[in-house]
Coordinates of C-alpha atoms in Angstrom, one line a residue:
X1 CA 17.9 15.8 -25.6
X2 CA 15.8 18.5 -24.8
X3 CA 13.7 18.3 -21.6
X4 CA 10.2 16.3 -21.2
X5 CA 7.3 18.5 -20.7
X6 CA 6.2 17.8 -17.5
X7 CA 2.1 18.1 -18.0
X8 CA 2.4 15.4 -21.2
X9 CA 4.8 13.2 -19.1
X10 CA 2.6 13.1 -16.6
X11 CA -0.6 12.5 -18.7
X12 CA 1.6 9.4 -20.5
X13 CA 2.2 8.1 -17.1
X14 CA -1.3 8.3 -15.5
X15 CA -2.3 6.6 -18.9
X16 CA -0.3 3.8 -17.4
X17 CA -2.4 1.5 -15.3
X18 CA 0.3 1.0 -12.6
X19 CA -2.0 -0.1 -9.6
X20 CA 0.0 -1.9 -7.2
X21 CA 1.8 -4.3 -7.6
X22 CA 1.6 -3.7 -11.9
X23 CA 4.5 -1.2 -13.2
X24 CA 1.8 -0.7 -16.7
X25 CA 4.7 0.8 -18.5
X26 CA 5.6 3.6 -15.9
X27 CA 8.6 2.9 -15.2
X28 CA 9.8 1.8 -18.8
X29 CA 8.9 4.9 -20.0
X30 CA 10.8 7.0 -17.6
X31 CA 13.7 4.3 -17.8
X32 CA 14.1 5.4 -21.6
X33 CA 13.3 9.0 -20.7
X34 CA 16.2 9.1 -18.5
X35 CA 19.0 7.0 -20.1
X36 CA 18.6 9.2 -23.7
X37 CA 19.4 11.9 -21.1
X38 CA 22.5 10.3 -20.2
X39 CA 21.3 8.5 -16.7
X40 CA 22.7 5.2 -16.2
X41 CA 19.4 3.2 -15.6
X42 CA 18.9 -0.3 -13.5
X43 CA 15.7 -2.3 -13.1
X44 CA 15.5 -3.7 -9.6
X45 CA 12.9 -6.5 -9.4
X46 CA 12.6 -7.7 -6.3
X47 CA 9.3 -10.1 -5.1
X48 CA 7.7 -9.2 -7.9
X49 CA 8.3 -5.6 -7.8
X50 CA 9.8 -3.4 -10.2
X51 CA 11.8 -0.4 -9.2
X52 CA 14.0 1.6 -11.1
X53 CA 17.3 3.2 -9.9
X54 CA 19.2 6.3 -12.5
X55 CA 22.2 8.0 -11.9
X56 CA 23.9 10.8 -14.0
X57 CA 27.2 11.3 -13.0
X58 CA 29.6 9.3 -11.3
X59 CA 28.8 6.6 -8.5
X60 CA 29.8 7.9 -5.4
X61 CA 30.3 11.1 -6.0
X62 CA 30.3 13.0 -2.4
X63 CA 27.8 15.5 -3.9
X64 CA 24.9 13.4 -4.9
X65 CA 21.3 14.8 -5.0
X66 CA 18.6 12.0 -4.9
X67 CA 14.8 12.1 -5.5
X68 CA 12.3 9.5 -4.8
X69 CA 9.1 8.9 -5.4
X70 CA 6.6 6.1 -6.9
X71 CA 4.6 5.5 -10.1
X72 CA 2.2 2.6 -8.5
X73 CA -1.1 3.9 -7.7
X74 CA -4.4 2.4 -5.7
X75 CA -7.0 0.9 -7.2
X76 CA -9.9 3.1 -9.1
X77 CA -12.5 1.7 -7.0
X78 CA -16.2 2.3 -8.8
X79 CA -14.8 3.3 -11.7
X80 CA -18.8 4.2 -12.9
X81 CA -18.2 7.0 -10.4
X82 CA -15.4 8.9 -12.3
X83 CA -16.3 11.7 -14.1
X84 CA -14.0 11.3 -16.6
X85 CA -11.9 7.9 -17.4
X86 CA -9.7 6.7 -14.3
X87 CA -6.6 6.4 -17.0
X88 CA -7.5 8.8 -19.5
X89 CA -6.0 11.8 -18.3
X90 CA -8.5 14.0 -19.5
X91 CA -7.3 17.3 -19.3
X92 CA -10.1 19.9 -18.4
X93 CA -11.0 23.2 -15.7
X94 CA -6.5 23.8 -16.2
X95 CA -6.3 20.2 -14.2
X96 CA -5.4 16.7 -15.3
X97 CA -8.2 14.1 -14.1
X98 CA -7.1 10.4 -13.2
X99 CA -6.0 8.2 -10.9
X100 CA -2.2 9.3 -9.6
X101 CA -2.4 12.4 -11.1
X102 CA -2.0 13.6 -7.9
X103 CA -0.2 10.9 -6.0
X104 CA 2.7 11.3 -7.6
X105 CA 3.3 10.5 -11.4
X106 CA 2.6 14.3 -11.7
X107 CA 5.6 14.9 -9.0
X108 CA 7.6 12.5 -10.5
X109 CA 7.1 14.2 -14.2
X110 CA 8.1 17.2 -12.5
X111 CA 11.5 16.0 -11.3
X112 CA 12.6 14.6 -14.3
X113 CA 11.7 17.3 -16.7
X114 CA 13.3 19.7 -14.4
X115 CA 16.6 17.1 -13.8
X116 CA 16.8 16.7 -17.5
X117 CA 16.6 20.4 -18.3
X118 CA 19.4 21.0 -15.7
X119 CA 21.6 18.7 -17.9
X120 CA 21.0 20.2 -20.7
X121 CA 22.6 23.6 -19.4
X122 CA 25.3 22.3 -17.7
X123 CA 27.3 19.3 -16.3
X124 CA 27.1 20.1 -12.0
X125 CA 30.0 18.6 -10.4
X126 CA 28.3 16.2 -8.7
X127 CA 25.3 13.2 -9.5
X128 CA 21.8 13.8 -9.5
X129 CA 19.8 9.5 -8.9
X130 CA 16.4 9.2 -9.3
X131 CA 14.9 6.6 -7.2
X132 CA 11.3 5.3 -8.4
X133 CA 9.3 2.9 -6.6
X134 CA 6.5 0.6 -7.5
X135 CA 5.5 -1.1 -4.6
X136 CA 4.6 2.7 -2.3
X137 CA 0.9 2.4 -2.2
X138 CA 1.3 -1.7 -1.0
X139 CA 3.4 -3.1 1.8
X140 CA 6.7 -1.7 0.4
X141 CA 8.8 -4.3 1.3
X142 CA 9.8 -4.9 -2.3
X143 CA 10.4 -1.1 -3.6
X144 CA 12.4 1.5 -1.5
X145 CA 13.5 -0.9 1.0
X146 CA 14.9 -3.3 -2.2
X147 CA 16.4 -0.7 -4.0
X148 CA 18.3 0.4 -0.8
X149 CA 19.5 -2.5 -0.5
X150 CA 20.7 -3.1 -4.2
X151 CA 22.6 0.8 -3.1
X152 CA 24.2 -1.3 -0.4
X153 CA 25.9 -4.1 -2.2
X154 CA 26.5 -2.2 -5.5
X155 CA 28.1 0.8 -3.9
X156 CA 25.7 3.6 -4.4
X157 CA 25.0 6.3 -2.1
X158 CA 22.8 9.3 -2.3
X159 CA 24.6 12.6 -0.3
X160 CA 20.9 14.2 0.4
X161 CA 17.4 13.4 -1.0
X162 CA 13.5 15.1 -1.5
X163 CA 10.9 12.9 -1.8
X164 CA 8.2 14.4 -4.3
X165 CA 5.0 13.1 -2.2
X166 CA 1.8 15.2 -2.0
X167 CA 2.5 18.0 1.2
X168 CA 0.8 20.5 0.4
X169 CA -2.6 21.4 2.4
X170 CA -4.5 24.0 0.2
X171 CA -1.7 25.7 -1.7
X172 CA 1.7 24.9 -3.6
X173 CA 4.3 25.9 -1.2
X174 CA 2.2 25.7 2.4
X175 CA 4.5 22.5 3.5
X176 CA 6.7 20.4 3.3
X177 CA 8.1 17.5 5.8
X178 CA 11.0 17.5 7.9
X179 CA 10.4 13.9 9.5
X180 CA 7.3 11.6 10.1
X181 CA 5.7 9.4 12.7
X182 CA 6.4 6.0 13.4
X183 CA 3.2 3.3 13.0
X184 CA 2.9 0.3 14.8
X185 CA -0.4 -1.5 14.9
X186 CA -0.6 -4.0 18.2
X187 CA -3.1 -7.2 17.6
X188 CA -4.3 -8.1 21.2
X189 CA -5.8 -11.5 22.5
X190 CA -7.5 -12.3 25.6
X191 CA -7.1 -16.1 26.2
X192 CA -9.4 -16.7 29.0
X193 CA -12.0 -19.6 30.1
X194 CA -15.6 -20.1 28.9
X195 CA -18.3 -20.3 31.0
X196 CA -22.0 -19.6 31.5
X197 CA -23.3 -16.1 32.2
X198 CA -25.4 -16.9 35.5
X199 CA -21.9 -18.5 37.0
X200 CA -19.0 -16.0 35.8
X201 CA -17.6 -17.2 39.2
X202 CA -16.4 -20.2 37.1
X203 CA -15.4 -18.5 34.1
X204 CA -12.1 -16.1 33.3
X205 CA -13.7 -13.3 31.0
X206 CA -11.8 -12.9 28.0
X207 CA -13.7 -10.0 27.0
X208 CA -14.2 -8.4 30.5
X209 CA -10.1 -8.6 31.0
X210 CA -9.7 -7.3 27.0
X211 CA -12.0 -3.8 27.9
X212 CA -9.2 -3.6 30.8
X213 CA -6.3 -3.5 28.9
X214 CA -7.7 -1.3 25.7
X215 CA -8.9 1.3 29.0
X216 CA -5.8 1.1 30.8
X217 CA -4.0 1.7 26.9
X218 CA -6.2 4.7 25.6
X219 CA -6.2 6.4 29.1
X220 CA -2.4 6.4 29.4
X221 CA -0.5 9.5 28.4
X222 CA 2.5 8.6 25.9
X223 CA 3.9 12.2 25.7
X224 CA 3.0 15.5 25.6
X225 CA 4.5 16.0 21.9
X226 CA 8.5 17.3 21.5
X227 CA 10.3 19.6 19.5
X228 CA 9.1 18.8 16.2
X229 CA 6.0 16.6 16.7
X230 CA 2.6 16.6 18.4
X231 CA 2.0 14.1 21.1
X232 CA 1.9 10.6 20.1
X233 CA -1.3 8.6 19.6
X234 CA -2.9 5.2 20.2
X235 CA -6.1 4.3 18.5
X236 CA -8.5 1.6 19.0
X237 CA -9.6 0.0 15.5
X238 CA -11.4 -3.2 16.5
X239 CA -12.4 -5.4 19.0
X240 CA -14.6 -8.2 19.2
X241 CA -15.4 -12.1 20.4
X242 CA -16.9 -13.7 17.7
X243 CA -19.2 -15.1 20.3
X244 CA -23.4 -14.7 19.2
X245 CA -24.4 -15.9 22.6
X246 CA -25.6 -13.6 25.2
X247 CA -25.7 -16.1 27.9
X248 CA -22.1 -17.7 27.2
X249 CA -18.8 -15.8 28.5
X250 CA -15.7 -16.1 25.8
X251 CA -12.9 -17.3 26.3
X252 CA -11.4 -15.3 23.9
X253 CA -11.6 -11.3 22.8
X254 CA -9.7 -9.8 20.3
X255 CA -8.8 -6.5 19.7
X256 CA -6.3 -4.3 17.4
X257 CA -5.0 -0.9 18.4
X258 CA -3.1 1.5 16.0
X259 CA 0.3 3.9 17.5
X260 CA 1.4 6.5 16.0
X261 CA 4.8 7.5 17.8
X262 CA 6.5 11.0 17.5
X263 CA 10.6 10.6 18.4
X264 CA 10.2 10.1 22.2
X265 CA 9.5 6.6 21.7
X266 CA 11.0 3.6 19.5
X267 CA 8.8 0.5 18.4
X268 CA 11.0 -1.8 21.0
X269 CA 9.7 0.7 23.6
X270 CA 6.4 0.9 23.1
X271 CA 6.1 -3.4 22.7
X272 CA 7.7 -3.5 26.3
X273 CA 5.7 -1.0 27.4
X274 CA 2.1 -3.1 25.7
X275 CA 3.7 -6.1 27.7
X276 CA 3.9 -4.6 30.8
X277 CA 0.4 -3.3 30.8
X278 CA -0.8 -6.6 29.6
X279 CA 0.7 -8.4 32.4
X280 CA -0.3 -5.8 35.1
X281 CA -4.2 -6.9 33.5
X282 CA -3.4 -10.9 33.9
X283 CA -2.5 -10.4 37.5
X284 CA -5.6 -9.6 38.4
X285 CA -7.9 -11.2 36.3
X286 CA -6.1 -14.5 35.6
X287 CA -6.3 -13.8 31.6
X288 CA -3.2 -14.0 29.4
X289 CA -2.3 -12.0 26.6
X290 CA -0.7 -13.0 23.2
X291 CA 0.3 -9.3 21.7
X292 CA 1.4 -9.4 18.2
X293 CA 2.8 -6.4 16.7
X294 CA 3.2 -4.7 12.8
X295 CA 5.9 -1.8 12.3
X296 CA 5.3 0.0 9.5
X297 CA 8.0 2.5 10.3
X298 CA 9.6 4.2 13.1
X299 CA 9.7 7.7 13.9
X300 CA 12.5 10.3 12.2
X301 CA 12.7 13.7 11.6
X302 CA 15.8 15.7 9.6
X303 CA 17.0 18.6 12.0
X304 CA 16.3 22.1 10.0
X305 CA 19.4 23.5 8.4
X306 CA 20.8 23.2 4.7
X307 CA 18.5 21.1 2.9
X308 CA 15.3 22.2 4.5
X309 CA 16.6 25.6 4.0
X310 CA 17.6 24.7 0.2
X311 CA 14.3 23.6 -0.4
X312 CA 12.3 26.4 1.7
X313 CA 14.2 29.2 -0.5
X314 CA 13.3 27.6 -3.7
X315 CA 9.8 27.5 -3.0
X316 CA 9.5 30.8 -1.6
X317 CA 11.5 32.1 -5.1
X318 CA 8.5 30.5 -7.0
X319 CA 5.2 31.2 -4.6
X320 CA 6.3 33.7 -2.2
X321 CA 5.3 31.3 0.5
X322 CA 7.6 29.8 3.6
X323 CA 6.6 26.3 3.5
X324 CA 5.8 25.0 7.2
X325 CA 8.4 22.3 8.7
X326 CA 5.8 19.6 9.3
X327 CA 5.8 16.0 10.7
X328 CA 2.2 15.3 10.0
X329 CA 0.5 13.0 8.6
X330 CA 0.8 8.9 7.9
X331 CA 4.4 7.0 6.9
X332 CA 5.8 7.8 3.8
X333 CA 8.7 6.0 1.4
X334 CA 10.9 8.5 3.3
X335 CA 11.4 6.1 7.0
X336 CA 13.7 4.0 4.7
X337 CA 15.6 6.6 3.0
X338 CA 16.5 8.7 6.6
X339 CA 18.4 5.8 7.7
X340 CA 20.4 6.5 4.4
X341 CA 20.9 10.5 4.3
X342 CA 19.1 13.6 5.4
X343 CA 15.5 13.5 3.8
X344 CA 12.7 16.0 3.7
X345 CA 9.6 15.7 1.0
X346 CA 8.3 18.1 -0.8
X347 CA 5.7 18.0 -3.7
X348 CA 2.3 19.0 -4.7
X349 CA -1.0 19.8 -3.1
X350 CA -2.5 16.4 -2.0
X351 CA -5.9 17.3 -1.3
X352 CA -7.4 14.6 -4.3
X353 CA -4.9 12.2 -3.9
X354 CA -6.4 8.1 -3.4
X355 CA -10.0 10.0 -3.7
X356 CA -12.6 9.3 -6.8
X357 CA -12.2 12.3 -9.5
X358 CA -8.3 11.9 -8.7
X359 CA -7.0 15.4 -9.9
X360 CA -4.0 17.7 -9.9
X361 CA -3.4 21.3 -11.4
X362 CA -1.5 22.1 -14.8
X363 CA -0.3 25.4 -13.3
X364 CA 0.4 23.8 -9.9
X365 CA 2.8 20.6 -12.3
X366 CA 4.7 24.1 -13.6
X367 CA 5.3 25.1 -11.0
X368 CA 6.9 22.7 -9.3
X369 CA 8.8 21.7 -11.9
X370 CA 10.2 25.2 -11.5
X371 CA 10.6 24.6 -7.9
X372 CA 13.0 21.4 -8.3
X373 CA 14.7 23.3 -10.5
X374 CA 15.9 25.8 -8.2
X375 CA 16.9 22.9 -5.9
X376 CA 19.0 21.7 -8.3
X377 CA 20.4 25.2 -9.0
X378 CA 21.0 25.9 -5.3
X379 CA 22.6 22.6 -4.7
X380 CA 24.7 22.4 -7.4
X381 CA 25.6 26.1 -7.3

């Protein structure tokens, strides 16, 4: 089978309405891409999520090079506000218009046109899996995570893996990631006593005691960054007491604060830590705290050395650009896979992805197809 073209793959898949948690076709289409190249394909559906799992070569195999990445997309939004159809694919200015073209069904059609067209040379002594998600752009409990754990019980195991997200800033080849931040957002509640405003003598102030903790939070230092991130954060995103009364003090305050955690810190940490604070608050204004807590993922980071370097040679080969070893940026797919095997992502320019007018270049899909192939080259070599 000769390879897929990687600018009409990824029109076919953008064509697919995959918005999360709908596959639309995606990842049936790939599923028969792949296994008349020879790839051993598995659906894994898993809370109503479908996923798909393909391996060429043999399970287990000590030298196996994985790629992940997701065909489900966000919703369109006002779609009156599209220039061209949110699903059509229109291809015009040398870019393909639509929603995902740019986050990722163009990275994905890169990485299987490229995979397929290595086959076709040769047979590497070694596997090559392709991991696709459909459940990236939701909660992803159901779609990396799940097909992880089908690895797990089924024996499968991946030696080293890219994942294909956007990481480029302005131009193919400016960066790629070596490790992420952690997220963890912290929902905070004041339970205090109500009372009237002309008495606050008789009254415990949820609100007043709430403002002490957020201050005492966005005042403290977490770190001053380390090796391979910049200092951790902590955001405040909300507060408020539902109370309409000017004269009335609440009994209750709310208020929700976003972290995000370079490799100094672990969620456990930083809960204790949101604990302590809240208690040093209640001991001097008699207000409790309840403090409950989302991780989204913790912080990792894959030390430089042969995959990073593997990667950073192919894309200087095809742009004459060193990609810069960044950590920036939200949570991706890859927090699950780094507990696995050394993970670093590398794909496209991102600068459209999620936005209205949702675009991505037809030179830029070449050439990272080209790219991934020299991945495969180098690894297999």
């Amino acid at each position: 089978m000769s390879a897929p073209d990687p600018i009409e793959l990824t029109q076919e898949l953008v064509r697919c309405q995959s918005v999360t948690p709908v596959e639309g076709g995606a990842l049936t289409h790939l599923a028969r891409i792949l296994g008349r190249a020879g790839f051993t394909v598995e659906m894994i559906d898993r809370g109503g999520v479908v996923n798909l799992y393909a391996r060429w070569g043999e399970k287990g195999h000590p030298r196996t090079f994985g790629f992940n990445g997701h065909t489900d997309v966000v919703p369109v939004g006002n779609a009156v506000g599209w220039t061209h159809p949110p699903f059509g694919a229109t291809i015009q200015d040398g870019k393909i218009w639509g929603r995902g073209a740019c986050d990722m069904k163009s990275g994905v059609a890169a990485f299987v046109s490229a995979a397929v067209g290595f086959l076709k040379d040769g047979q590497p002594d070694g596997a090559i899996v392709v991991a696709i998600t459909g459940d990236e752009e939701g909660d992803a409990v159901d779609g990396t995570a799940a097909i992880l754990d089908w690895m797990a019980v089924n024996g499968e195991a991946i030696s080293h893996c890219l994942v294909g997200e956007p990481t480029c800033p302005v131009l193919l080849g400016d960066a790629m990631k070596i490790g992420r931040r952690g997220s963890m957002t912290a929902y905070l509640t004041a339970k205090g006593k109500q009372g009237h405003a002309a008495y606050p003598q008789r009254a415990r102030n949820a609100a007043a005691a709430l403002t002490k903790l957020v201050n005492r939070l966005m005042d403290h230092e977490l770190d001053q960054g380390t090796d391979h991130f910049e200092p951790s954060t902590l955001a405040l995103t909300t507060i408020d007491t539902g109370n309409p009364a000017t004269n009335v003090i609440p009994a209750q305050a709310l208020a929700t604060v976003n972290i995000r955690f370079n490799d100094a810190h672990s969620s456990d940490g930083l809960v204790a830590w949101l604990r302590a604070e809240a208690e040093a608050v209640t001991q001097t204004t008699n207000v409790g705290f309840e403090i409950r807590t989302k991780v989204s993922g913790e912080s990792f980071v894959t030390e430089p050395g042969e995959l990073s370097n593997l990667v950073s040679s192919a894309v200087f080969a095809e742009t004459k650009r060193r990609p810069k070893l960044s950590t920036s940026g939200g949570t991706s797919d890859a927090r699950f896979i780094a507990s696995h095997c050394p993970v670093v992502e590398f794909g496209l320019v991102g600068q459209s992805m999620h936005q209205v007018d949702e675009h991505v270049s037809i030179d830029d899909i070449t050439g990272l197809t080209a790219i991934y192939r020299r991945i495969l080259d180098g690894y297999f070599a």
